[in-house]
Coordinates of C-alpha atoms and ligand atoms in Angstrom, one line a residue:
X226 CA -13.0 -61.5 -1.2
X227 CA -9.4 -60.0 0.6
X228 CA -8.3 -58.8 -2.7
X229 CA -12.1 -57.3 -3.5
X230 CA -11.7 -55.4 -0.3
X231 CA -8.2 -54.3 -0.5
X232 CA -9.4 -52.6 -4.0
X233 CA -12.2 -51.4 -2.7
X234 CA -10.4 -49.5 0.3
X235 CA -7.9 -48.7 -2.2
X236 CA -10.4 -47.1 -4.6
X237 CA -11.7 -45.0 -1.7
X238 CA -8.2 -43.8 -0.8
X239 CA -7.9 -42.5 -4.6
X240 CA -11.2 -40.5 -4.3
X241 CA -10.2 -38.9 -1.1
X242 CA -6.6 -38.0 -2.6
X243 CA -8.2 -36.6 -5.8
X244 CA -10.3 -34.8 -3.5
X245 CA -7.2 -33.5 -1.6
X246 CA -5.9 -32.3 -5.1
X247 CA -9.4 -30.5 -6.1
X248 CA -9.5 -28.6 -2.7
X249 CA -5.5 -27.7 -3.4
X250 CA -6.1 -26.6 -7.2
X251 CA -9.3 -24.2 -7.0
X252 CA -8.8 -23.5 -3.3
X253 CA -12.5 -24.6 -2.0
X254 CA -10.9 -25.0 1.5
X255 CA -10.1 -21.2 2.2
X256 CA -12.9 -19.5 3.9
X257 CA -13.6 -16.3 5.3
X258 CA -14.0 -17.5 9.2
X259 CA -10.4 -19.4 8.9
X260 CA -9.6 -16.7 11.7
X261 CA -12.7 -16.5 13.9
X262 CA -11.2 -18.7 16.7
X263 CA -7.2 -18.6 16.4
X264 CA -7.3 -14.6 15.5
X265 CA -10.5 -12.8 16.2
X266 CA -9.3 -9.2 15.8
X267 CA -7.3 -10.6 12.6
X268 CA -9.5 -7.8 10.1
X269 CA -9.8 -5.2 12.3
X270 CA -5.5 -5.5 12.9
X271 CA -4.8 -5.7 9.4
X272 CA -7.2 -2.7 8.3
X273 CA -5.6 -0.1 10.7
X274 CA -2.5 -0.3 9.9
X275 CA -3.9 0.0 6.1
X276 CA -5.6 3.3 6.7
X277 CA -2.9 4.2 8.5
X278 CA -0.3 4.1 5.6
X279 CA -3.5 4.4 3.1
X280 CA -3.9 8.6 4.7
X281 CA 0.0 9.0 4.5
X282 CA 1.3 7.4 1.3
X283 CA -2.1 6.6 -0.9
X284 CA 0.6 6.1 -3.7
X285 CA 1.2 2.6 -1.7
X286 CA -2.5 1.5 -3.1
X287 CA -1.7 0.5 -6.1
X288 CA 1.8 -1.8 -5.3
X289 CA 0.3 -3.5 -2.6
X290 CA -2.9 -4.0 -4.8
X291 CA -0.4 -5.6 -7.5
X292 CA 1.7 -7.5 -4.9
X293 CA -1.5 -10.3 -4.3
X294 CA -1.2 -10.5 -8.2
X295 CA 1.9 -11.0 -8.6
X296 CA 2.0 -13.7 -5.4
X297 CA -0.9 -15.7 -6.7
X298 CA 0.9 -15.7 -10.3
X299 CA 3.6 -17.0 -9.6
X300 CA 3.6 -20.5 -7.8
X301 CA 0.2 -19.4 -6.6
X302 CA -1.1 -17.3 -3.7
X303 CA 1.4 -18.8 -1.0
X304 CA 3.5 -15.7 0.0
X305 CA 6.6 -16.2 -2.3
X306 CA 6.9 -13.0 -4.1
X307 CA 8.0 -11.9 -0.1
X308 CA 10.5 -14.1 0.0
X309 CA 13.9 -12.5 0.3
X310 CA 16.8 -15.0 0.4
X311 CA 20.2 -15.4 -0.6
X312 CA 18.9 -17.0 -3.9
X313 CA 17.6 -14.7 -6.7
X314 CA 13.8 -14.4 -6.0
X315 CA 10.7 -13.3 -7.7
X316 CA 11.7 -9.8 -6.3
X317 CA 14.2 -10.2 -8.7
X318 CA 12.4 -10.5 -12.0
X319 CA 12.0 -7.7 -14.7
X320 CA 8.5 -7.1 -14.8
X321 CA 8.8 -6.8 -10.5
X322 CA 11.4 -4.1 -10.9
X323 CA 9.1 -2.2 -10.1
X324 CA 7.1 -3.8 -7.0
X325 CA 7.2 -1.7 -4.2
X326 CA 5.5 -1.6 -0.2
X327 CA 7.3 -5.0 0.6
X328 CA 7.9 -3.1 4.0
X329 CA 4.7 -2.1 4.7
X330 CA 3.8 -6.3 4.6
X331 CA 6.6 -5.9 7.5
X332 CA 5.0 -3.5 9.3
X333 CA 0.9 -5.5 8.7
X334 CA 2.8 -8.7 9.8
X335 CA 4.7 -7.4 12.7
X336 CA 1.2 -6.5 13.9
X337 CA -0.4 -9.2 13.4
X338 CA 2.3 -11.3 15.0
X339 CA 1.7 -9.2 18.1
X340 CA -2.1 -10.5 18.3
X341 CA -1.6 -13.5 17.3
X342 CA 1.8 -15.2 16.7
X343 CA 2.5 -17.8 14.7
X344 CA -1.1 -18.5 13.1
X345 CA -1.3 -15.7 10.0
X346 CA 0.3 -16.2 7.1
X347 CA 1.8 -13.8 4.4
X348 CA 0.0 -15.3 1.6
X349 CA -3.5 -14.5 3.7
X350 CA -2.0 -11.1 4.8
X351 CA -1.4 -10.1 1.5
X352 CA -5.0 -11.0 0.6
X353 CA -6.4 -9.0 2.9
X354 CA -4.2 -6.2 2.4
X355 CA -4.8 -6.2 -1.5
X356 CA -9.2 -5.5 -0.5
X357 CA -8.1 -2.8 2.0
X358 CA -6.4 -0.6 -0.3
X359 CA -9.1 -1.3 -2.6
X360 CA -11.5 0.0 -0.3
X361 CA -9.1 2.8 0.9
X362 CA -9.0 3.8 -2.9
X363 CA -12.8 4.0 -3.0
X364 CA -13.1 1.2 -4.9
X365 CA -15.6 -2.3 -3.7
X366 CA -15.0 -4.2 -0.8
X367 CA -15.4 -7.8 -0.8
X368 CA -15.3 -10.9 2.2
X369 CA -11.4 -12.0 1.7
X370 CA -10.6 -15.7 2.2
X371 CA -8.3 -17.3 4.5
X372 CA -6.3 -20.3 5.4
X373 CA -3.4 -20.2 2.8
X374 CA 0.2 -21.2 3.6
X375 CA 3.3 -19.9 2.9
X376 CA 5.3 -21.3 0.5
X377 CA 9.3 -22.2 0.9
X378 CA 10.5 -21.4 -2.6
X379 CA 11.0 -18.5 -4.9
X380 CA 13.1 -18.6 -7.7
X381 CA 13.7 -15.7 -10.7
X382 CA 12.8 -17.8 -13.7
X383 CA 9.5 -19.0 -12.4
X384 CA 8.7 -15.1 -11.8
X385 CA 9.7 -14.7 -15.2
X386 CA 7.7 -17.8 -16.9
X387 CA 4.7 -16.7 -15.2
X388 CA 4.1 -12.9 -14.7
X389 CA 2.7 -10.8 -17.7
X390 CA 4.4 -9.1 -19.7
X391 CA 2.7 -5.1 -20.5
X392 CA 3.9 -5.8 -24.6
X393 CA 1.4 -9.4 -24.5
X394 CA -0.8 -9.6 -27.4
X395 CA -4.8 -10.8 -26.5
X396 CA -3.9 -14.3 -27.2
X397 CA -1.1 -14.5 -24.7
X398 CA -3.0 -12.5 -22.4
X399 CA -6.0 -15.0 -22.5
X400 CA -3.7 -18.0 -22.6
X401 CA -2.1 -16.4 -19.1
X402 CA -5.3 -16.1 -17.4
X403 CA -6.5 -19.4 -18.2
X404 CA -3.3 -21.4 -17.1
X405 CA -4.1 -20.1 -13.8
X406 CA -7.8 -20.9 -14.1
X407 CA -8.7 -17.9 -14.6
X408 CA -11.5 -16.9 -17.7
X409 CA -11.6 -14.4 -20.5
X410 CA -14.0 -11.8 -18.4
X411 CA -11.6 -12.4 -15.1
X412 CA -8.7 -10.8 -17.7
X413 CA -10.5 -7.5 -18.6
X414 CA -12.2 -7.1 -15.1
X415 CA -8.6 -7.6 -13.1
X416 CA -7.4 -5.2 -15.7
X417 CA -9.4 -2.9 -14.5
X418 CA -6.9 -2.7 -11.0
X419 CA -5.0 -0.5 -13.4
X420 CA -7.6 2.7 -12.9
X421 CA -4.7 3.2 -9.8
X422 CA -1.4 3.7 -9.6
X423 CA 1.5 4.6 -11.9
X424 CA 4.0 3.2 -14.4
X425 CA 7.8 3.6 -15.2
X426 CA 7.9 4.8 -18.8
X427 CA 9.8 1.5 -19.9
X428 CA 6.6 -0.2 -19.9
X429 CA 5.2 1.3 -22.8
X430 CA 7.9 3.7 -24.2
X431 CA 8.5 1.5 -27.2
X432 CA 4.9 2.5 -28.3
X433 CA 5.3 6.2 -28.7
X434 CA 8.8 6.8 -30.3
X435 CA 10.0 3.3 -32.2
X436 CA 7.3 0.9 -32.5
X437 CA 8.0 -1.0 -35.5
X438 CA 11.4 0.1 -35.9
X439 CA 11.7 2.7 -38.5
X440 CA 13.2 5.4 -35.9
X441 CA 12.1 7.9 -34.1
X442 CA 12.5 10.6 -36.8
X443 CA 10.0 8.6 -39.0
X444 CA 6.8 9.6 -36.1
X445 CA 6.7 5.3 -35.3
X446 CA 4.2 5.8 -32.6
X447 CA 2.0 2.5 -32.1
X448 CA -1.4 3.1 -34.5
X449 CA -3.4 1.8 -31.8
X450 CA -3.1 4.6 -29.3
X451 CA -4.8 7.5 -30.0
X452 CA -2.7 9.5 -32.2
X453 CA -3.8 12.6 -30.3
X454 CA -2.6 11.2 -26.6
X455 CA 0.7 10.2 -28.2
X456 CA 1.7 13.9 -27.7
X457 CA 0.6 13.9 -24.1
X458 CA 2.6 10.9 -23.2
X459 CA 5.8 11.8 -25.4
X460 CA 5.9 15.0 -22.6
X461 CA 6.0 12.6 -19.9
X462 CA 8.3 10.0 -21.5
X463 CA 11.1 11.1 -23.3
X464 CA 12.5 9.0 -26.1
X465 CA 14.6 6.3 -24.2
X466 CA 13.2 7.4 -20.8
X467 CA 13.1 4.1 -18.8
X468 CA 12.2 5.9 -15.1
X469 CA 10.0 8.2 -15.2
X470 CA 6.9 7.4 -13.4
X471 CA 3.1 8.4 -15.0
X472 CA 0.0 8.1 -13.6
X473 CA -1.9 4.9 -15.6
X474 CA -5.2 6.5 -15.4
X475 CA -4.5 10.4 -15.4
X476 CA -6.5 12.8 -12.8
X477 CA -7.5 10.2 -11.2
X478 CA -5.0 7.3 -10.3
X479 CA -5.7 7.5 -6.8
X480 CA -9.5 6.4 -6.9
X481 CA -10.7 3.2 -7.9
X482 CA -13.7 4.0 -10.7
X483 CA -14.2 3.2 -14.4
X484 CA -12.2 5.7 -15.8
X485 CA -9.6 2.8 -17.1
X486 CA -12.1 1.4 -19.5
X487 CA -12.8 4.9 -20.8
X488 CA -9.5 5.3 -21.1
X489 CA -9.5 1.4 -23.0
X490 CA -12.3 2.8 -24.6
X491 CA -11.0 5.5 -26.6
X492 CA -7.7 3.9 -27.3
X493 CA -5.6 5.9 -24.4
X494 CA -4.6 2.5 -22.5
X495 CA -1.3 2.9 -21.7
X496 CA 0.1 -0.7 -22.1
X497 CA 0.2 -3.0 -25.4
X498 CA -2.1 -5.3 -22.9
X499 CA -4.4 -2.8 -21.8
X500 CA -5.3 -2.1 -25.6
X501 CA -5.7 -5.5 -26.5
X502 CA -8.6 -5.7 -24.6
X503 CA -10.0 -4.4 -27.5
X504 CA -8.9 -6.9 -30.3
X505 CA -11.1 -9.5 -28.5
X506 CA -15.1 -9.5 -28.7
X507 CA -15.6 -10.2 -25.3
X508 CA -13.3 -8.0 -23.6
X509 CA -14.5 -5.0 -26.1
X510 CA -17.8 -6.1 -25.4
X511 CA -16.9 -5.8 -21.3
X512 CA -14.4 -2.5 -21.6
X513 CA -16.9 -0.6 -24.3
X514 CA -19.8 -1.4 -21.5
X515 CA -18.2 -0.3 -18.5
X516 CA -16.4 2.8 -20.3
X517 CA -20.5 4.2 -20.1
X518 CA -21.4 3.2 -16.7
X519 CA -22.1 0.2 -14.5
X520 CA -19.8 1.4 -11.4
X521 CA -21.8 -1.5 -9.6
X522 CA -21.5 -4.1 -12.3
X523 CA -17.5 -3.5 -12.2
X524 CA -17.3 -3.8 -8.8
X525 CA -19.0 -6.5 -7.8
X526 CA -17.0 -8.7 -10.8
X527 CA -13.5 -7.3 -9.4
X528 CA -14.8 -8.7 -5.9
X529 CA -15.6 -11.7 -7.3
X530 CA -12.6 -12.4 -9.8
X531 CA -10.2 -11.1 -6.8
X532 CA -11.5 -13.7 -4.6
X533 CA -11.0 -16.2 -7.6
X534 CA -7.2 -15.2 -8.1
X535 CA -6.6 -15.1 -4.3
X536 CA -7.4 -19.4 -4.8
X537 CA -4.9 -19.9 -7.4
X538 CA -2.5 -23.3 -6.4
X539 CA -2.7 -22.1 -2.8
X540 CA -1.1 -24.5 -0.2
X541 CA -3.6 -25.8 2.4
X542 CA -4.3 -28.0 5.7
X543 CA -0.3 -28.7 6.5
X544 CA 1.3 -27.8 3.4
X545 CA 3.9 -24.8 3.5
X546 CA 4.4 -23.1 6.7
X547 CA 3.4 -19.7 8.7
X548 CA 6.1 -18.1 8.3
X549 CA 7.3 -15.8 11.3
X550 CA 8.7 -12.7 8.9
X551 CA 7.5 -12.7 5.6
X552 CA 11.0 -12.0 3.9
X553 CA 11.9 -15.2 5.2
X554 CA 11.3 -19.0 5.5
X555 CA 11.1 -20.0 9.0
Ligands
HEM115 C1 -3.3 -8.5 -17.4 C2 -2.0 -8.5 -17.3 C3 -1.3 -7.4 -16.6 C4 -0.2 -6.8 -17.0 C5 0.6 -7.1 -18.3 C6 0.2 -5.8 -16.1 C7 1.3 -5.0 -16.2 C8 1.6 -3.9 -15.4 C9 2.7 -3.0 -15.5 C10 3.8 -3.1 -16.5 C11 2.6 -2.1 -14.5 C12 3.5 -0.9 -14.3 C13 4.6 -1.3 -13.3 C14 5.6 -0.1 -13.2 O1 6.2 0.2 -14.2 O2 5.8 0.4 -12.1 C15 1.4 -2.4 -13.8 C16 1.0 -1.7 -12.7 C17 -0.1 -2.0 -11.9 N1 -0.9 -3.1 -12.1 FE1 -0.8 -4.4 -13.6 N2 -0.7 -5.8 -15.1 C18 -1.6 -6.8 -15.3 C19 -2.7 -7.2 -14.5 C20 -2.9 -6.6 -13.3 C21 -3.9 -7.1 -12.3 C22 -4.6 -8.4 -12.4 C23 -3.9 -6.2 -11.3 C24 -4.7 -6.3 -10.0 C25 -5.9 -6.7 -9.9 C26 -3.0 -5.2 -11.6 C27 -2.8 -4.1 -10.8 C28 -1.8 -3.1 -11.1 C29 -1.7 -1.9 -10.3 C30 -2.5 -1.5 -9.1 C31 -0.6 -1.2 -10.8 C32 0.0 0.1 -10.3 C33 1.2 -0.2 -9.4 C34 1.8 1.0 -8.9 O3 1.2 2.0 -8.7 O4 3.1 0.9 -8.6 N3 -2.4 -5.4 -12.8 N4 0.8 -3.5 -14.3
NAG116 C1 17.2 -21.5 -3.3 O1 17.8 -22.2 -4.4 C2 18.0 -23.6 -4.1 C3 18.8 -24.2 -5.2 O2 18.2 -23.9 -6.5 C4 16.6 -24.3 -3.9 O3 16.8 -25.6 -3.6 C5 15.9 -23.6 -2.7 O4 14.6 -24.1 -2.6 C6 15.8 -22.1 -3.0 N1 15.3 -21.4 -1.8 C7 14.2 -20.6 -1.9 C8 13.8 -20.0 -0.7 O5 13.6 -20.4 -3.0
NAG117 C1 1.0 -13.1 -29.7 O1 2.3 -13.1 -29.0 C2 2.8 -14.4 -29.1 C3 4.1 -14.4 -28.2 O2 4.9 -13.3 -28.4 C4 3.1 -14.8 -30.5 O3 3.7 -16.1 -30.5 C5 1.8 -14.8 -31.3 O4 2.0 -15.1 -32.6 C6 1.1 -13.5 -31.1 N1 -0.3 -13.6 -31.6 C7 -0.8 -12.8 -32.5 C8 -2.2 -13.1 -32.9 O5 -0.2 -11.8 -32.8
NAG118 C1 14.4 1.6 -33.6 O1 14.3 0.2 -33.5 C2 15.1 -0.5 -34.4 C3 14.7 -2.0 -34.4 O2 14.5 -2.5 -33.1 C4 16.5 -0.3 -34.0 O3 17.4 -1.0 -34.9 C5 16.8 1.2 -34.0 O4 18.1 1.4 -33.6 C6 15.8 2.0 -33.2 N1 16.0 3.4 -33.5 C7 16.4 4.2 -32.5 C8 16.5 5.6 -32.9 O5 16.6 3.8 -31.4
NAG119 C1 16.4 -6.6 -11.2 C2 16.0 -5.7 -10.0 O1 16.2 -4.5 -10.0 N1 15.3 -6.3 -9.0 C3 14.8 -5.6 -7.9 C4 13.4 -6.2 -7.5 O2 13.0 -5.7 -6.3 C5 13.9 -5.9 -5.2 C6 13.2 -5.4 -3.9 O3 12.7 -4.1 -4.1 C7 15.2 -5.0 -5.5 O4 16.1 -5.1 -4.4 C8 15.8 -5.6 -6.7 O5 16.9 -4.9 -7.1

């Protein structure tokens, strides 16, 4: 009987714990009225001070757009990619070289914190941040999720382990995507964030001077970009150039449309990755489609796959903290 019992109790415990771990991993327990009573004006804080820097530096769209990528990546969306401690951080890593707008999350926070201290985190702010500069770039808007905590830790190598690299074939790409839960249609729709924003030419010089290695003087451009574009992008990169910046999605990196999957389309991606969206048959299928039209198809499946990614591994209930200054654990 006792022991019957004891199992019994114990049994439930298990199902409540695996629950727990279920809510943790796909983050069911984030919702958009996390705010309504402990920060009403939460939005409406967060979205002025967007606009604000959105009609003075528009170029900020597209790194603050990547930052919530890059947090929910690595460690998942908990705020770490902020961190800025004595220890080498994700700020560190290679492929966040070149991350920048960490002070406008300052400048959000310190507002915030001036409504409502102490309840927000960064991981949430960043979330809503990343939708506002979609919508200040023209692009869809979507209902953002709350009720993440920040996380304590941020270390280089996890960065590293974790982010994308621009030179990933289709296979690593796909394998990427779906460590983090993520499916084969949520790859070539996120892509699509690259229709903003710019690149340093060390992400995808290797593919118009040296590709396989037989030297510049030999015309070693990769044979999947269009061999007429090569020209175009040789002007802006020259051979060895790491700094340079280029517009990803030329005439029109500061609007959020479908010109990137034209772009995909007709082989002018500027990354190794953004090209091999078309060595797999569902992401040609998705990038051939949307090169044509659809403007509201795309959008509402970056909404939706943006709301996915902002659940990745995100710390809940009383995991993690709110942290008081986002470059900092408390
Ligand atoms: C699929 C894997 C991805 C890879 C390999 C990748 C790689 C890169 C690289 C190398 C850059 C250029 C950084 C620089 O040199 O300044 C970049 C920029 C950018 N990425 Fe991605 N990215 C990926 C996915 C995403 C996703 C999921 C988003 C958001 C939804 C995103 C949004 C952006 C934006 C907006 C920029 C422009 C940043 C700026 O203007 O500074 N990327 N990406
Ligand atoms: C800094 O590094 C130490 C030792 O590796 C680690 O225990 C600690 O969690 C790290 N701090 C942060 C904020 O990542
Ligand atoms: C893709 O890249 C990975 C890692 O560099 C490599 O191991 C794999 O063989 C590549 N796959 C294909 C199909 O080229
Ligand atoms: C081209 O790449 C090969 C192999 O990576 C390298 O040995 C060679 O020095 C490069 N050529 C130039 C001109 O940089
Ligand atoms: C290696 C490297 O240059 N890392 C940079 C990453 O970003 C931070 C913050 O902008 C820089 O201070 C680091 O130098």
């Amino acid at each position: 009987m006792a022991t019957s019992r004891v199992s019994k109790h114990f049994l439930f415990q298990l199902i409540f714990l695996a629950l727990i771990a279920f809510n943790r991993a796909n983050g069911r327990s984030l919702t958009p009225d996390f705010y309504k009573h402990t920060c009403p004006n939460l939005v409406y804080t967060i979205k002025t001070v967007v606009d604000e820097v959105m009609s003075v530096a528009p170029t900020l769209g597209g790194p603050l757009m990547r930052m919530h990528f890059h947090d929910c990546f690595v460690r998942g969306c908990d705020g770490s990619v902020l961190l800025d401690t004595p220890n080498k951080t994700e700020k560190y890593a290679i492929p966040n070289l070149s991350i920048r707008g960490f002070q406008i999350i300052d400048k959000v926070k310190s507002a915030v914190e001036k409504v409502c201290p102490g309840i927000v985190s960064c991981a949430d702010v960043l979330a809503a941040v990343a939708r506002d500069v979609t919508v200040a770039l023209n692009g869809p808007s979507w209902e953002v999720e709350f009720g993440r905590r920040d996380g304590r830790v941020s270390t280089v190598n996890e960065a590293l382990a974790n982010l994308l690299s621009p030179f990933a074939n289709i296979s690593t790409l796909k394998q990427g995507f779906q460590a983090k839960g993520l499916s084969v249609k949520d790859l070539v729709v996120l892509s699509g964030g690259h229709t903003v924003g710019t690149s340093h030419c060390a992400a995808f010089n290797n593919r118009l001077y040296n590709f396989t290695g037989k030297g510049i003087q030999n015309d070693d451009a990769d044979p999947t970009l269009d061999y007429e574009y090569v020209p175009k992008l040789k002007s802006k990169c020259k051979f060895g150039d790491r700094n340079t910046l280029v517009e990803m999605d030329p005439g029109s990196f500061k609007t959020f449309d479908l010109s990137y999957f034209s772009l995909v389309a007709k082989r002018r991606g500027l990354f190794q990755s953004d090209a091999a969206l078309l060595d797999d048959s569902e992401t040609r299928a998705y990038v051939k489609l949307h090169a044509l039209k659809d403007k509201a198809g795309f959008f509402k499946d970056f909404a939706d796959s943006m709301i996915k990614m902002g659940r990745i591994g995100v710390l809940t209930g009383t995991q993690g903290e709110i942290r008081k200054v986002c470059t900092k654990v408390n």
